[in-house]
JSON list of C-alpha atoms in Angstrom, two decimals:
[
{"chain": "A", "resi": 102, "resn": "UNK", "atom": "CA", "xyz": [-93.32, -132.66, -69.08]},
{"chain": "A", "resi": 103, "resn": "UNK", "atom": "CA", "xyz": [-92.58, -135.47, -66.51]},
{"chain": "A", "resi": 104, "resn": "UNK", "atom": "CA", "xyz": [-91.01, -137.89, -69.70]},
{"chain": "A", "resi": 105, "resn": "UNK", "atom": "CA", "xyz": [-88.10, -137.15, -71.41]},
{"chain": "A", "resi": 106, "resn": "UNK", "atom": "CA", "xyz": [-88.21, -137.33, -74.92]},
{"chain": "A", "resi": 107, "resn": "UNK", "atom": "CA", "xyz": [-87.07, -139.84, -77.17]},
{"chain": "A", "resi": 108, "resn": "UNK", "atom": "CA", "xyz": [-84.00, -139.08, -78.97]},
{"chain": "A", "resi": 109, "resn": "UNK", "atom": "CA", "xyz": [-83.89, -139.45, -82.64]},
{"chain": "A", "resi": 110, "resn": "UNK", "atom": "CA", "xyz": [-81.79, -141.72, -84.69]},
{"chain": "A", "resi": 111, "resn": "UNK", "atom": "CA", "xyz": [-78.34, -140.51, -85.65]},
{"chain": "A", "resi": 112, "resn": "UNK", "atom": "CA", "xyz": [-79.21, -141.41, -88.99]},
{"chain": "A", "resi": 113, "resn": "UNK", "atom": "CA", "xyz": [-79.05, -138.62, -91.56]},
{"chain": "A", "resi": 114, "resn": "UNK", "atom": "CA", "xyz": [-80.71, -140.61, -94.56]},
{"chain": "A", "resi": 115, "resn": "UNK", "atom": "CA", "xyz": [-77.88, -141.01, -96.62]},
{"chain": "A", "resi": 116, "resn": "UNK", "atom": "CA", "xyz": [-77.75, -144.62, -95.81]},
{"chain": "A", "resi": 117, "resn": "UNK", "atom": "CA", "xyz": [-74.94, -145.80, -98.17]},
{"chain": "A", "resi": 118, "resn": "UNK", "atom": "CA", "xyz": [-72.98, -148.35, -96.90]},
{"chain": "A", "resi": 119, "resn": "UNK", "atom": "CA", "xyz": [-68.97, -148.59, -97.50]},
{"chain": "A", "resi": 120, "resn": "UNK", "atom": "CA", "xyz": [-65.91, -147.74, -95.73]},
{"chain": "A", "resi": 121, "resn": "UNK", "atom": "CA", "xyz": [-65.80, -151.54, -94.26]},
{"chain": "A", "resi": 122, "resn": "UNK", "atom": "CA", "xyz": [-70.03, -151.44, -93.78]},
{"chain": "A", "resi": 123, "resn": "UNK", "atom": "CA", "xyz": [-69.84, -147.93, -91.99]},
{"chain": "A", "resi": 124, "resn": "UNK", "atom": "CA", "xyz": [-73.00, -145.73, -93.45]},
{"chain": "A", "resi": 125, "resn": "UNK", "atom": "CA", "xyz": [-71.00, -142.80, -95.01]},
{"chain": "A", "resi": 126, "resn": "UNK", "atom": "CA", "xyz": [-73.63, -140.21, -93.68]},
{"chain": "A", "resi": 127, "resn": "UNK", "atom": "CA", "xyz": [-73.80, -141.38, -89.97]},
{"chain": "A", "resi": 128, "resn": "UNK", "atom": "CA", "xyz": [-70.65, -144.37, -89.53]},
{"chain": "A", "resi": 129, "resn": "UNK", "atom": "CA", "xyz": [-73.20, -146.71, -88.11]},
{"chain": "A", "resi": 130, "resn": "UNK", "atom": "CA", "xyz": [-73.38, -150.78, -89.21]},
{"chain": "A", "resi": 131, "resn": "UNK", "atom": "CA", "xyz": [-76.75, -152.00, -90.36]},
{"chain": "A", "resi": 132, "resn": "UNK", "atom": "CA", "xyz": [-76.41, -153.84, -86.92]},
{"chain": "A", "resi": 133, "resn": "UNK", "atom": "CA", "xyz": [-76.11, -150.60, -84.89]},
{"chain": "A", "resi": 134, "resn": "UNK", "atom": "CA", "xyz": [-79.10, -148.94, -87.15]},
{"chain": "A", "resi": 135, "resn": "UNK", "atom": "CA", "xyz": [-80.98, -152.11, -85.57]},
{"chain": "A", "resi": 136, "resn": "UNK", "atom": "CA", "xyz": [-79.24, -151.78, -82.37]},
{"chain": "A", "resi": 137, "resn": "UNK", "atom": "CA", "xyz": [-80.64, -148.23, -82.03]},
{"chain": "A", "resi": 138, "resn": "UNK", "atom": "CA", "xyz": [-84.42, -149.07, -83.16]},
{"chain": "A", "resi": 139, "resn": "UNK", "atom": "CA", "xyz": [-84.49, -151.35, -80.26]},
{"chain": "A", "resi": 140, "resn": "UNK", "atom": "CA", "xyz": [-83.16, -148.61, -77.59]},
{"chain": "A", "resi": 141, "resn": "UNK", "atom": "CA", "xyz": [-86.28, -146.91, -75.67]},
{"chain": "A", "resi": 142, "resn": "UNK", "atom": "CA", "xyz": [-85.10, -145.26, -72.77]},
{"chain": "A", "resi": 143, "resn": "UNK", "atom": "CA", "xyz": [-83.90, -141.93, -74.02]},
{"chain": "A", "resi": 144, "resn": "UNK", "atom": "CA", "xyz": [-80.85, -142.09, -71.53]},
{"chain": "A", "resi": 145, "resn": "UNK", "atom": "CA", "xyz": [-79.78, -145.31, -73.73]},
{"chain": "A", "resi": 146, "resn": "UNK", "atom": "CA", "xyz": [-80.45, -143.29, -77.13]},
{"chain": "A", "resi": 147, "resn": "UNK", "atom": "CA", "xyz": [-78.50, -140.70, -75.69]},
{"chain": "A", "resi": 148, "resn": "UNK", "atom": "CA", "xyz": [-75.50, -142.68, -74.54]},
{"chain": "A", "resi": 149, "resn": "UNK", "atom": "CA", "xyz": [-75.69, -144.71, -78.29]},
{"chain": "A", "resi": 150, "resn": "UNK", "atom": "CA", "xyz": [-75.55, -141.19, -80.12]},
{"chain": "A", "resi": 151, "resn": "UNK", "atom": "CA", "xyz": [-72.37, -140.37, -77.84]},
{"chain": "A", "resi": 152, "resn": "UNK", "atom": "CA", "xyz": [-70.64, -143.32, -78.73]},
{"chain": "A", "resi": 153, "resn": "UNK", "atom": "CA", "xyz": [-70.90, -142.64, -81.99]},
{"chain": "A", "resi": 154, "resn": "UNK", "atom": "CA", "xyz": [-69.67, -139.40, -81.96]},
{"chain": "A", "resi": 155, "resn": "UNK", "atom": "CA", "xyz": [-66.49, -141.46, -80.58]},
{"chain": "A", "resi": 156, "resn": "UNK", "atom": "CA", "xyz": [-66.51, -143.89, -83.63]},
{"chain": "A", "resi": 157, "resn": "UNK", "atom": "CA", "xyz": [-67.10, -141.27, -86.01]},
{"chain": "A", "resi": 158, "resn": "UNK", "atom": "CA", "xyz": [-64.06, -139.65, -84.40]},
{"chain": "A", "resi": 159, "resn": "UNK", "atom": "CA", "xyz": [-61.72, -142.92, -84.76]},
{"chain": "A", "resi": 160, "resn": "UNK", "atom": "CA", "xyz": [-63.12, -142.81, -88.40]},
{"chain": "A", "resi": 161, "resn": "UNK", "atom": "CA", "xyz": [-62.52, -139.61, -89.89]},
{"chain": "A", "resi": 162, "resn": "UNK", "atom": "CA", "xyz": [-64.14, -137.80, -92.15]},
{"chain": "A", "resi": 163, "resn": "UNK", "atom": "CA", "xyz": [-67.81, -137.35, -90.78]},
{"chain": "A", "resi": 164, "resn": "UNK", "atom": "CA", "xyz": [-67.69, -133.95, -89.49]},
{"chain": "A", "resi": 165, "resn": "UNK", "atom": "CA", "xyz": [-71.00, -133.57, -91.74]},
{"chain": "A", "resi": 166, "resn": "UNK", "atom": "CA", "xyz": [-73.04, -135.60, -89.44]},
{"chain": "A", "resi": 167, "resn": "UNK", "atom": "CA", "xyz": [-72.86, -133.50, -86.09]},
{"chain": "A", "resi": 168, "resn": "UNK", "atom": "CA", "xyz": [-74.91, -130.12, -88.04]},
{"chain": "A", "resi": 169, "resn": "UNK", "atom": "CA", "xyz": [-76.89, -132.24, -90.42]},
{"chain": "A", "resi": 170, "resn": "UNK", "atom": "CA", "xyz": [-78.06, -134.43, -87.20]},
{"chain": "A", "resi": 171, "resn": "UNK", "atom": "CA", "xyz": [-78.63, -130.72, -84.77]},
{"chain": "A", "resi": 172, "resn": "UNK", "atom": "CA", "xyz": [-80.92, -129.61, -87.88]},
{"chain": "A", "resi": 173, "resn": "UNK", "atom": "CA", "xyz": [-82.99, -133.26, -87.84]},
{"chain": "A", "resi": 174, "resn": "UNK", "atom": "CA", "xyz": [-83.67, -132.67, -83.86]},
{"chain": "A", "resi": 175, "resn": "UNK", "atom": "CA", "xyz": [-84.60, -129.57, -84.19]},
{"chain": "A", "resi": 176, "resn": "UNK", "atom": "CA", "xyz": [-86.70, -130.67, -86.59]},
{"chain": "A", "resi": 177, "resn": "UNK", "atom": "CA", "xyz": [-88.54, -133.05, -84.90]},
{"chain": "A", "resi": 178, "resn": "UNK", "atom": "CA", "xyz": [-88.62, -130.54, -81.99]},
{"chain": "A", "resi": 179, "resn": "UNK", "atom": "CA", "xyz": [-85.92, -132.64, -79.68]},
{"chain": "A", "resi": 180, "resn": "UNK", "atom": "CA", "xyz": [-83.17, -131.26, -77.98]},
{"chain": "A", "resi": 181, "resn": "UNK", "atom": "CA", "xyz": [-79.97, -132.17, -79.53]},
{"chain": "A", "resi": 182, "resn": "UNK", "atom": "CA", "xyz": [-77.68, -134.13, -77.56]},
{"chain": "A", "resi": 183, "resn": "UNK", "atom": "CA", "xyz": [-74.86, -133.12, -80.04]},
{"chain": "A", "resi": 184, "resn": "UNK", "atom": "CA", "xyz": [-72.09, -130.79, -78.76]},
{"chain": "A", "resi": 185, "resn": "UNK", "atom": "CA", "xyz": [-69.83, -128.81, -80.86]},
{"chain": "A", "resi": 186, "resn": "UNK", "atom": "CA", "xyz": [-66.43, -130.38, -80.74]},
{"chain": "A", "resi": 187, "resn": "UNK", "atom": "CA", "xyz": [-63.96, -127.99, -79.30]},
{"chain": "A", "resi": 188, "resn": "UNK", "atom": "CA", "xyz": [-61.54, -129.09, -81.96]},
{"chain": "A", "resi": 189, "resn": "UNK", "atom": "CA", "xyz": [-62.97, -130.38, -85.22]},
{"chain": "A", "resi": 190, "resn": "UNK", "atom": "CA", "xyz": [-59.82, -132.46, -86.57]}
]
């Protein structure tokens, strides 16, 4: 187990893009969605997944994402690198 494992995307497949081009399921751009695909260390994955939490935060009204994306890494067998928030909001 010497490599740490990739991190999946924080994309939930719901993919719909409003709220000013903010996917309703996950808050990323089509830009960040790219963004992400590019990242390969999972240290960079990780730290892209934690800013989002942060941007889903300024947003509002995504406190869907955080279980829908634990359930995906488990999933996939990864360990999630979501935290519960101590105060959802």
């Amino acid at each position: 187990m010497g490599k740490a494992s990739k991190v999946p995307s924080p994309s939930i497949d719901v993919c719909k893009f409003r709220r000013g081009g903010h996917c309703i399921g996950c808050s990323m751009t089509k830009v960040q969605k790219k963004m992400f695909k590019r990242l390969k260390r999972p240290d960079h994955q990780a730290a892209f997944v934690e800013m989002l939490i942060h941007q889903q935060s300024d947003l509002g009204k995504y406190r869907h994402w955080a279980d829908a994306y634990r359930r995906k890494c488990r999933k996939r067998g990864a360990r999630p690198t979501v935290r519960r928030p101590a105060d959802a909001g």
